[in-house]
């Protein structure tokens, strides 16, 4: 996938996340891209590791910086003491319109992820994305085993919350596979 | 009685003190090899003073890592919430263990560096290999394991490796929040002591004053803080991260501006970039199989010294491997800048540099065109700042200066010098068509 195609997809994702009520900070965008790659199988090519708030891609952080540098993404400061939001710069619309084919190809996937993420906060996204990360690394493992694993890796996520997140991930994957 | 503590003079930190165990690492062959790896590759061809090596930088990073650790874990500088998140801070056995691990990791963080540092890494290593992976291999090697095991308490080699390269480059190792935080102290994008040392050191040796900032004040105000809140209740944002107390915000701003200036003025100076490309071309011809070895014993045999000697020999002999790029380096007949990324071009075509480079290769031949694209590393400008009221705030909500730091975005296309005039005329005539044609699907 070219940089231009990634600009199209990531800027569209940022727009749709905000339209669905997401805060759309860096963490929200990171988890959304993780879902886009790993649930919707959009081949963006970012590598994710388990980090502070769950799956995180340092490559994606670079890409978002590049987009900021190229004027396709904007950091929107908030009043004291709040963290910033990200928004697609209006100039990205021209790229999306010139590459309408790329947008059409992945539009449904982007919308599906924006629906999942919606107005979820960082805490919920961390649980959901970590549950997906653990599920992928332990295929076939029971929900209980995966919940224990999440709780080991992220002690601030209780076993019950982890189990709920695993169940939500299983539902999403089931829904996704039934649509294929 | 043998001395348990030793010191060495340093251009930046005046004295660097180290233990006998650290001396064993410093005296080991893999570490001594860093005396022959230039910190800034061939930058000395542009900035004559830039002849400093990874050796002294690694010592500097160890010194700063110790200082930073002492500040962020000082009992007066941590709240009960942080102490609860990281029990290691208050544990009388764990704290000195992790201080030792951190200093060792800082000392070894560059031990796997290739000849000429970053200049040739991506192109000349087999797929899946990086200098960080080699660093891990060195740290886990039997020679180094002997040192870790001889210590009291013995150091776990995995711990040293984790902190030396960070979660991004050690995907197979699990990181706790404590590991993440300590590795951030070394290799973190915002306040990693690796960055603090190389900006100061490179600034001194290149003679470029932009890289200076008040690192004493910055380190003194580093804190482990809950992350700043987002609007609305969102408890997980309290996950701890490295930040500064309010009094350190100006030093943090100065560091991030220094980073911007050094990247745009020194690290991506266009002549430095083209020398790196000629160097890569030379190494690809000269090295057996066109690649650097990844076996530790073989890698230890190749440093800048061997390569520079070979460049001088190859430059004189037209039949020698790598003669052409070697000649360009020695005789300073490097390719010339034909195109540099322009925001207006990127607005039309995000892959503008690639489009110009592809068209130029088709017009003038692939051997006569070279491209250098630097993908921004994106220093996070949003970090927690501790306020007098005990709450964390986002740095972006406090500092207008941080909001204005540009992203360093580099894309150069170079042309063989005798074709320069012709290529410039060609580009002026065809630039818009090239950008438009390539932008269309």
Coordinates of N, CA and C in Angstrom, one line a residue, chain B residues 1-8 17-21 23:
Chain B
X1 N 44.3 -2.4 47.9 CA 42.9 -2.8 47.7 C 42.5 -2.2 46.3
X2 N 41.8 -3.1 45.5 CA 41.4 -2.6 44.2 C 40.3 -1.5 44.3
X3 N 40.3 -0.6 43.4 CA 39.3 0.5 43.4 C 38.0 -0.1 42.9
X4 N 36.9 0.3 43.6 CA 35.6 -0.2 43.2 C 34.9 0.8 42.3
X5 N 35.5 2.0 42.2 CA 34.8 3.0 41.4 C 35.9 3.7 40.5
X6 N 35.5 4.0 39.3 CA 36.5 4.6 38.4 C 35.9 5.8 37.7
X7 N 36.8 6.6 37.1 CA 36.2 7.8 36.4 C 37.0 8.0 35.1
X8 N 36.3 8.7 34.2 CA 36.8 9.1 32.9 C 36.4 10.5 32.6
X17 N 31.6 8.5 36.1 CA 32.1 7.5 37.1 C 31.4 6.2 36.8
X18 N 32.2 5.1 37.0 CA 31.6 3.8 36.7 C 32.2 2.8 37.7
X19 N 31.4 1.7 37.8 CA 31.8 0.6 38.7 C 32.8 -0.4 38.0
X20 N 33.3 -1.3 38.8 CA 34.3 -2.3 38.3 C 33.5 -3.2 37.3
X21 N 32.3 -3.5 37.6 CA 31.5 -4.3 36.7 C 31.3 -3.6 35.3
X23 N 33.2 -1.4 34.2 CA 34.5 -1.4 33.5 C 34.7 -2.6 32.7

